[in-house]
C-alpha positions as semicolon CSV with decimal commas, in nm:
position;residue;x (nm);y (nm);z (nm)
1;M;-0,005;0,875;-0,986
2;E;0,168;1,159;-0,812
3;A;0,153;1,198;-0,438
4;L;-0,130;1,417;-0,322
5;T;-0,011;1,764;-0,229
6;A;-0,328;1,950;-0,154
7;S;-0,362;2,317;-0,079
8;S;-0,659;2,541;-0,015
9;E;-0,715;2,534;-0,391
10;G;-0,783;2,161;-0,405
11;P;-0,663;1,812;-0,333
12;M;-0,400;1,744;-0,595
13;A;-0,141;1,998;-0,701
14;G;-0,044;1,928;-1,059
15;G;-0,335;1,685;-1,092
16;P;-0,618;1,687;-1,345
17;M;-0,786;2,016;-1,424
18;V;-1,146;2,073;-1,321
19;N;-1,280;2,072;-1,676
20;S;-1,120;1,733;-1,746
21;M;-1,352;1,558;-1,501
22;S;-1,709;1,462;-1,579
23;T;-1,861;1,551;-1,245
24;S;-2,108;1,796;-1,102
25;G;-1,954;2,098;-1,279
26;N;-2,072;2,414;-1,104
27;L;-2,016;2,484;-0,737
28;P;-2,318;2,447;-0,507
29;D;-2,500;2,748;-0,372
30;P;-2,345;2,843;-0,032
31;E;-2,680;2,903;0,139
32;T;-2,816;2,567;0,028
33;E;-2,505;2,384;0,135
34;Q;-2,493;2,549;0,477
35;Q;-2,820;2,371;0,544
36;N;-2,650;2,044;0,451
37;G;-2,361;2,104;0,690
38;I;-2,096;2,255;0,461
39;S;-2,028;2,621;0,535
40;A;-1,945;2,890;0,281
41;D;-1,588;2,897;0,416
42;E;-1,553;2,524;0,355
43;I;-1,690;2,560;0,004
44;A;-1,420;2,818;-0,063
45;L;-1,150;2,607;0,104
46;Y;-1,239;2,282;-0,075
47;D;-1,346;2,455;-0,397
48;R;-1,149;2,237;-0,635
49;Q;-1,223;1,898;-0,488
50;I;-1,597;1,974;-0,467
51;R;-1,579;2,042;-0,839
52;L;-1,393;1,713;-0,888
53;W;-1,610;1,470;-0,697
54;G;-1,919;1,666;-0,591
55;V;-2,067;1,787;-0,266
56;K;-2,210;1,450;-0,158
57;A;-1,867;1,288;-0,169
58;Q;-1,715;1,584;0,016
59;E;-1,983;1,550;0,284
60;R;-1,883;1,187;0,340
61;I;-1,514;1,277;0,348
62;R;-1,580;1,569;0,584
63;S;-1,750;1,345;0,840
64;A;-1,504;1,053;0,818
65;K;-1,308;0,939;1,123
66;V;-0,985;0,768;1,017
67;L;-0,742;0,566;1,230
68;L;-0,377;0,573;1,120
69;V;-0,147;0,317;1,281
70;T;0,220;0,424;1,304
71;V;0,348;0,755;1,172
72;K;0,685;0,696;1,010
73;A;0,768;0,812;0,656
74;I;0,471;0,664;0,474
75;G;0,236;0,732;0,766
76;A;0,331;1,100;0,759
77;E;0,257;1,119;0,386
78;I;-0,084;0,958;0,430
79;A;-0,168;1,181;0,728
80;K;-0,076;1,495;0,534
81;N;-0,290;1,400;0,236
82;L;-0,598;1,303;0,437
83;I;-0,581;1,618;0,650
84;L;-0,547;1,845;0,348
85;N;-0,845;1,673;0,184
86;G;-1,060;1,767;0,483
87;I;-1,156;1,445;0,662
88;G;-1,341;1,484;0,992
89;S;-1,074;1,351;1,226
90;L;-0,749;1,158;1,216
91;T;-0,645;0,949;1,516
92;I;-0,277;0,853;1,505
93;I;-0,189;0,556;1,725
94;D;0,183;0,491;1,772
95;N;0,356;0,386;2,093
96;G;0,706;0,424;1,945
97;Q;0,958;0,693;2,029
98;V;1,127;0,927;1,782
99;I;1,479;0,808;1,693
100;D;1,755;0,953;1,474
101;N;1,656;0,751;1,165
102;D;1,302;0,892;1,175
103;L;1,427;1,242;1,098
104;G;1,553;1,159;0,749
105;A;1,219;1,053;0,600
106;Q;0,951;1,184;0,839
107;Y;0,940;1,557;0,771
108;F;0,702;1,639;1,057
109;L;0,969;1,555;1,315
110;R;1,262;1,764;1,441
111;D;1,583;1,706;1,636
112;E;1,417;1,823;1,956
113;D;1,155;1,546;1,919
114;I;1,406;1,263;1,970
115;G;1,293;1,054;2,265
116;L;0,934;1,181;2,252
117;N;0,636;0,973;2,148
118;R;0,613;0,969;1,769
119;A;0,235;1,023;1,749
120;Q;0,242;1,320;1,983
121;A;0,543;1,482;1,819
122;A;0,401;1,454;1,466
123;S;0,044;1,550;1,556
124;T;0,136;1,903;1,661
125;R;0,271;1,994;1,317
126;L;0,012;1,792;1,127
127;Q;-0,263;1,990;1,298
128;E;-0,122;2,312;1,151
129;L;-0,201;2,187;0,799
130;N;-0,576;2,215;0,847
131;P;-0,728;2,342;1,175
132;R;-1,069;2,212;1,064
133;V;-0,952;1,851;1,101
134;A;-0,918;1,704;1,451
135;V;-0,576;1,537;1,483
136;I;-0,573;1,308;1,786
137;P;-0,255;1,131;1,907
138;D;-0,283;0,796;2,088
139;I;0,030;0,657;2,255
140;S;-0,109;0,312;2,339
141;D;-0,022;-0,022;2,178
142;V;-0,258;-0,093;1,889
143;T;-0,219;-0,470;1,921
144;T;-0,401;-0,459;2,256
145;K;-0,716;-0,313;2,099
146;G;-1,030;-0,512;2,028
147;P;-1,305;-0,476;1,766
148;D;-1,494;-0,221;1,979
149;F;-1,202;0,020;1,945
150;Y;-1,204;-0,003;1,566
151;S;-1,582;0,032;1,536
152;S;-1,555;0,400;1,634
153;F;-1,370;0,474;1,307
154;D;-1,482;0,477;0,945
155;M;-1,150;0,349;0,810
156;I;-0,832;0,186;0,946
157;I;-0,492;0,234;0,780
158;A;-0,202;0,031;0,925
159;T;0,155;0,117;0,824
160;D;0,502;-0,023;0,893
161;L;0,391;-0,321;1,099
162;P;0,490;-0,690;1,102
163;F;0,266;-0,924;0,906
164;F;0,126;-1,078;1,225
165;S;0,016;-0,737;1,354
166;L;-0,137;-0,648;1,017
167;S;-0,334;-0,973;1,026
168;L;-0,461;-0,905;1,379
169;I;-0,572;-0,551;1,297
170;N;-0,732;-0,667;0,971
171;A;-0,928;-0,933;1,159
172;A;-1,045;-0,681;1,420
173;A;-1,142;-0,432;1,149
174;R;-1,344;-0,704;0,975
175;M;-1,525;-0,787;1,298
176;A;-1,606;-0,417;1,332
177;K;-1,708;-0,409;0,961
178;R;-1,462;-0,132;0,880
179;P;-1,249;-0,094;0,564
180;F;-0,882;-0,171;0,617
181;Y;-0,560;-0,076;0,440
182;A;-0,209;-0,206;0,507
183;T;0,103;-0,050;0,361
184;G;0,478;-0,042;0,402
185;I;0,795;0,053;0,219
186;H;1,141;-0,098;0,187
187;G;1,369;0,151;0,018
188;F;1,267;0,162;-0,348
189;Y;0,990;-0,095;-0,296
190;G;0,648;-0,077;-0,134
191;F;0,303;-0,231;-0,116
192;I;-0,060;-0,139;-0,052
193;F;-0,313;-0,401;0,055
194;A;-0,686;-0,325;0,070
195;D;-0,958;-0,522;0,247
196;L;-1,277;-0,320;0,212
197;I;-1,486;-0,630;0,299
198;E;-1,771;-0,536;0,063
199;H;-1,766;-0,193;-0,095
200;E;-2,011;-0,010;-0,320
201;Y;-1,906;0,282;-0,535
202;I;-2,022;0,488;-0,831
203;I;-1,850;0,527;-1,167
204;E;-1,969;0,842;-1,343
205;R;-1,906;0,854;-1,717
206;E;-2,051;0,974;-2,045
207;Q;-2,310;0,731;-2,174
208;S;-2,204;0,527;-2,477
209;N;-2,416;0,380;-2,756
210;R;-2,421;0,044;-2,577
211;S;-2,626;0,019;-2,260
212;T;-2,456;-0,108;-1,944
213;A;-2,608;-0,430;-1,812
214;V;-2,655;-0,521;-1,448
215;T;-2,426;-0,821;-1,431
216;S;-2,116;-0,975;-1,276
217;E;-1,792;-0,836;-1,420
218;S;-1,557;-1,073;-1,236
219;T;-1,548;-1,307;-0,939
220;T;-1,519;-1,005;-0,708
221;R;-1,696;-0,723;-0,895
222;S;-2,062;-0,680;-0,989
223;I;-2,268;-0,402;-1,146
224;I;-2,572;-0,364;-0,921
225;S;-2,749;-0,063;-1,073
226;V;-2,729;0,187;-1,360
227;A;-2,880;0,536;-1,365
228;T;-2,855;0,830;-1,604
229;K;-2,869;1,207;-1,583
230;K;-2,833;1,509;-1,809
231;E;-2,533;1,735;-1,750
232;N;-2,414;2,019;-1,972
233;G;-2,617;1,876;-2,260
234;K;-2,463;1,529;-2,228
235;N;-2,609;1,199;-2,110
236;I;-2,415;1,087;-1,804
237;E;-2,423;0,729;-1,681
238;L;-2,392;0,651;-1,309
239;V;-2,288;0,288;-1,265
240;T;-2,299;0,148;-0,912
241;K;-2,062;-0,143;-0,856
242;R;-1,990;-0,374;-0,565
243;E;-1,649;-0,521;-0,482
244;A;-1,586;-0,819;-0,252
245;Y;-1,255;-0,849;-0,066
246;T;-1,033;-1,099;0,113
247;P;-0,843;-1,052;0,443
248;I;-0,465;-1,025;0,422
249;I;-0,400;-1,358;0,593
250;L;-0,589;-1,541;0,314
251;A;-0,463;-1,321;0,032
252;N;-0,104;-1,397;0,135
253;S;-0,155;-1,765;0,053
254;S;-0,390;-1,724;-0,244
255;P;-0,292;-1,801;-0,604
256;L;-0,278;-1,554;-0,886
257;A;-0,603;-1,501;-1,075
258;P;-0,685;-1,758;-1,348
259;E;-0,622;-1,501;-1,621
260;Y;-0,254;-1,512;-1,518
261;L;-0,221;-1,886;-1,465
262;K;-0,379;-1,959;-1,803
263;N;-0,172;-1,706;-1,994
264;R;0,201;-1,773;-2,012
265;R;0,281;-1,424;-2,136
266;R;0,100;-1,258;-1,844
267;L;0,258;-1,502;-1,600
268;K;0,606;-1,410;-1,722
269;G;0,522;-1,045;-1,661
270;V;0,444;-1,088;-1,290
271;T;0,680;-0,880;-1,078
272;P;0,940;-1,070;-0,872
273;L;0,842;-0,842;-0,585
274;L;0,539;-1,065;-0,521
275;P;0,730;-1,382;-0,418
276;A;0,999;-1,170;-0,248
277;L;0,744;-0,983;-0,034
278;R;0,566;-1,305;0,057
279;A;0,898;-1,456;0,159
280;L;0,975;-1,149;0,371
281;W;0,636;-1,168;0,541
282;D;0,684;-1,537;0,618
283;F;1,034;-1,476;0,753
284;E;0,902;-1,191;0,967
285;R;0,610;-1,400;1,089
286;N;0,839;-1,692;1,180
287;T;1,113;-1,491;1,352
288;G;0,954;-1,161;1,456
289;R;1,218;-0,957;1,268
290;F;1,368;-0,878;0,929
291;P;1,646;-1,105;0,798
292;T;1,998;-1,001;0,894
293;H;2,336;-1,064;0,730
294;S;2,389;-1,396;0,911
295;R;2,437;-1,716;0,712
296;E;2,140;-1,874;0,888
297;D;1,909;-1,592;0,776
298;L;2,057;-1,604;0,426
299;V;1,971;-1,972;0,390
300;S;1,626;-1,933;0,546
301;F;1,521;-1,638;0,331
302;T;1,652;-1,802;0,013
303;T;1,449;-2,112;0,090
304;L;1,134;-1,908;0,146
305;A;1,180;-1,703;-0,172
306;N;1,210;-2,017;-0,384
307;E;0,910;-2,176;-0,213
308;K;0,696;-1,870;-0,288
309;L;0,810;-1,875;-0,649
310;Q;0,691;-2,235;-0,682
311;E;0,365;-2,176;-0,493
312;L;0,274;-1,892;-0,728
313;Q;0,360;-2,118;-1,026
314;L;0,586;-1,849;-1,169
315;P;0,859;-1,919;-1,427
316;V;1,194;-2,006;-1,273
317;D;1,359;-1,700;-1,427
318;T;1,122;-1,458;-1,247
319;L;1,364;-1,419;-0,956
320;K;1,689;-1,285;-1,097
321;S;2,006;-1,199;-0,913
322;D;1,998;-0,826;-0,985
323;F;1,646;-0,791;-0,844
324;L;1,717;-0,998;-0,534
325;R;2,035;-0,802;-0,474
326;S;1,839;-0,477;-0,487
327;F;1,553;-0,607;-0,273
328;M;1,790;-0,738;-0,008
329;Q;1,967;-0,403;0,016
330;N;1,641;-0,212;0,055
331;V;1,468;-0,419;0,323
332;G;1,399;-0,215;0,634
333;S;1,494;0,126;0,491
334;E;1,281;0,434;0,421
335;I;1,325;0,692;0,147
336;V;1,103;0,992;0,081
337;P;1,027;0,936;-0,293
338;T;0,884;0,589;-0,228
339;A;0,684;0,714;0,070
340;A;0,547;0,998;-0,143
341;F;0,432;0,771;-0,426
342;V;0,292;0,484;-0,219
343;G;0,143;0,715;0,044
344;G;-0,011;0,935;-0,224
345;R;-0,160;0,637;-0,407
346;L;-0,313;0,497;-0,087
347;S;-0,447;0,840;0,012
348;E;-0,614;0,880;-0,325
349;D;-0,776;0,539;-0,294
350;A;-0,888;0,605;0,065
351;I;-1,049;0,937;-0,033
352;N;-1,233;0,768;-0,320
353;V;-1,354;0,492;-0,086
354;L;-1,477;0,743;0,171
355;G;-1,653;0,937;-0,105
356;K;-1,782;0,612;-0,262
357;R;-1,647;0,709;-0,603
358;E;-1,418;0,538;-0,853
359;Q;-1,286;0,183;-0,856
360;P;-1,067;0,100;-0,554
361;I;-0,751;-0,111;-0,538
362;Q;-0,833;-0,483;-0,565
363;N;-0,645;-0,589;-0,362
364;L;-0,259;-0,582;-0,360
365;L;-0,057;-0,305;-0,525
366;L;0,320;-0,357;-0,548
367;F;0,552;-0,065;-0,619
368;D;0,892;-0,123;-0,780
369;G;1,076;0,208;-0,777
370;E;1,373;0,065;-0,966
371;N;1,156;0,006;-1,274
372;F;0,879;0,250;-1,177
373;Q;0,606;-0,012;-1,200
374;A;0,301;-0,049;-0,977
375;P;0,100;-0,356;-1,083
376;I;-0,214;-0,458;-0,895
377;Y;-0,298;-0,825;-0,829
378;A;-0,636;-0,956;-0,714
379;L;-0,541;-1,235;-0,474
380;H;-0,833;-1,442;-0,348
381;P;-0,866;-1,804;-0,235
382;I;-1,028;-2,045;-0,479
383;F;-1,299;-2,244;-0,305
384;E;-1,398;-2,602;-0,378
385;E;-1,762;-2,706;-0,417
386;N;-1,770;-2,811;-0,050
387;G;-1,675;-2,458;0,056
388;T;-1,315;-2,529;0,154
389;A;-1,028;-2,325;0,015
390;Q;-0,839;-2,495;-0,266
391;Q;-0,486;-2,583;-0,163
392;L;-0,191;-2,463;-0,366
393;P;0,034;-2,739;-0,504
394;P;0,319;-2,811;-0,262
395;A;0,649;-2,648;-0,345
396;P;0,939;-2,881;-0,430
397;P;1,199;-2,913;-0,156
398;V;1,475;-2,654;-0,160
399;D;1,823;-2,772;-0,075
400;A;1,946;-2,470;0,117
401;G;2,246;-2,672;0,232
402;T;2,413;-2,615;-0,103
403;M;2,454;-2,243;-0,031
404;P;2,815;-2,118;-0,057
405;Q;3,020;-2,156;0,257
406;G;3,195;-1,874;0,440
407;N;3,104;-1,556;0,623
408;V;2,888;-1,297;0,454
409;D;3,042;-0,952;0,457
410;R;2,755;-0,705;0,471
411;P;2,780;-0,329;0,534
412;Q;2,738;-0,247;0,903
413;G;2,383;-0,162;1,002
414;V;2,203;-0,287;0,691
415;N;1,875;-0,447;0,791
416;G;1,810;-0,674;0,498
417;G;1,798;-1,040;0,403
418;S;1,985;-1,208;0,122
419;T;1,901;-1,460;-0,143
420;V;2,233;-1,446;-0,322
421;S;2,568;-1,611;-0,293
422;Q;2,872;-1,493;-0,099
423;N;3,053;-1,394;-0,419
424;E;2,758;-1,181;-0,522
425;L;2,748;-1,016;-0,181
426;S;3,109;-0,911;-0,211
427;T;3,023;-0,691;-0,511
428;M;2,740;-0,509;-0,337
429;P;2,761;-0,139;-0,249
430;S;2,649;0,000;0,084
431;A;2,275;-0,022;0,136
432;P;2,056;0,246;0,292
433;V;1,984;0,223;0,663
434;G;1,758;0,526;0,672
435;A;1,607;0,798;0,465
436;S;1,907;1,019;0,531
437;Q;2,101;0,795;0,291
438;A;1,850;0,829;0,005
439;Q;2,112;0,973;-0,230
440;E;2,346;0,682;-0,169
441;T;2,059;0,443;-0,238
442;S;1,961;0,608;-0,563
443;D;2,276;0,496;-0,742
444;H;2,331;0,156;-0,584
445;A;2,202;-0,031;-0,889
446;G;2,486;0,086;-1,106
447;A;2,751;0,053;-0,837
448;G;2,724;-0,322;-0,795
449;A;2,501;-0,453;-1,069
450;A;2,575;-0,779;-1,240
451;T;2,412;-0,902;-1,556
452;G;2,134;-1,161;-1,564
453;G;2,137;-1,446;-1,321
454;V;1,857;-1,676;-1,216
455;V;1,814;-1,798;-0,860
456;E;1,832;-2,174;-0,865
457;A;1,619;-2,391;-0,639
458;N;1,921;-2,468;-0,423
459;G;1,972;-2,101;-0,340
460;E;2,267;-2,048;-0,576
461;I;2,274;-1,780;-0,844
462;D;2,363;-1,877;-1,196
463;L;2,541;-1,583;-1,357
464;S;2,607;-1,759;-1,685
């Protein structure tokens, strides 16, 4: 999907045309809708999206109060999209200050904002996008907030935070019974995690010859009701579904769904970004930071990456040297294209959730910008009959002591961990340290790529 770039004509520039959607069709009568809270001016402003998803969905979106945590590159993209789609209010909580690196990827900041609070600096320009939406900056520390704070919002979106902070906010959002999203980007890579607790939504489609049964579709999805209506001479089916979700702290240790574990072909197709991201989260949770270029971090991250590979029961050749080289170079950096895609995809999902339409992300989307892939994995714990979560098989020990000796020569300022050998590191080009170096990043794959290579359990890379 393209990033949302809404204008007064509708929510998605270059998106699907009005007549391609099977929705309500004609615009509502302005006088009738004024009684329901939507003015004639708003009908004109949100003309296209009302045609796309109907006035009821727009009413829900219009009254929604959304909390956005941190407003860096991806946060700015999400804020822009939600504001242009006409939510009720957007509270941006960020106690960080604007620094030089923010200017390359966060296009709502300027040179004169350096040293100012990031939420306050961005909010002024975000407000100009749509005066009908209340944009509220909050300069406090989000990790000090309790469930009562989150209960005043209809949705919480946390961006660019350590795994521990994401887990805390997710837990508080669950206690407040509010849908939660987590997202972040690392150069050409990114993720979206959704915990909507329990979410009901409507799929609207043309009725087929076979009737839709009220039944369970999967372990997390059920059809709870089916209704029909006539529209433009066609029979339209409205299928109401319910999705059940898992908090991020459990999803991070959950196995792949049985349809992967029982199918070797599907298992071989799982992206290596899954074990790499889990390893990064564990490293971050253990140390409170991203891995650096030190030998100690190199050994630690390599060990974690191999453990995650084993825990997920993935083939040994899933983690290859060229991918790990690229991932290591990208950790901690921001580039606009990735922020646009991942932020646009999350915004689209959030709008659908607020409007209670279309199937949402279930539950982890991983974006690989190198290969332009964005698979979604449903990660949920498997419970035993006694109600306890089934334990994953223990990973075999990893002999990190067999890593190559010697100092690792990494480009100055690169904030990334390594799972490759010293010889491999010596062939690597400079990695991005901020969005201002996006052009340098775009051609790093060709500058230092090597062919093949599987990461062995001892942390070495076999290039044979």
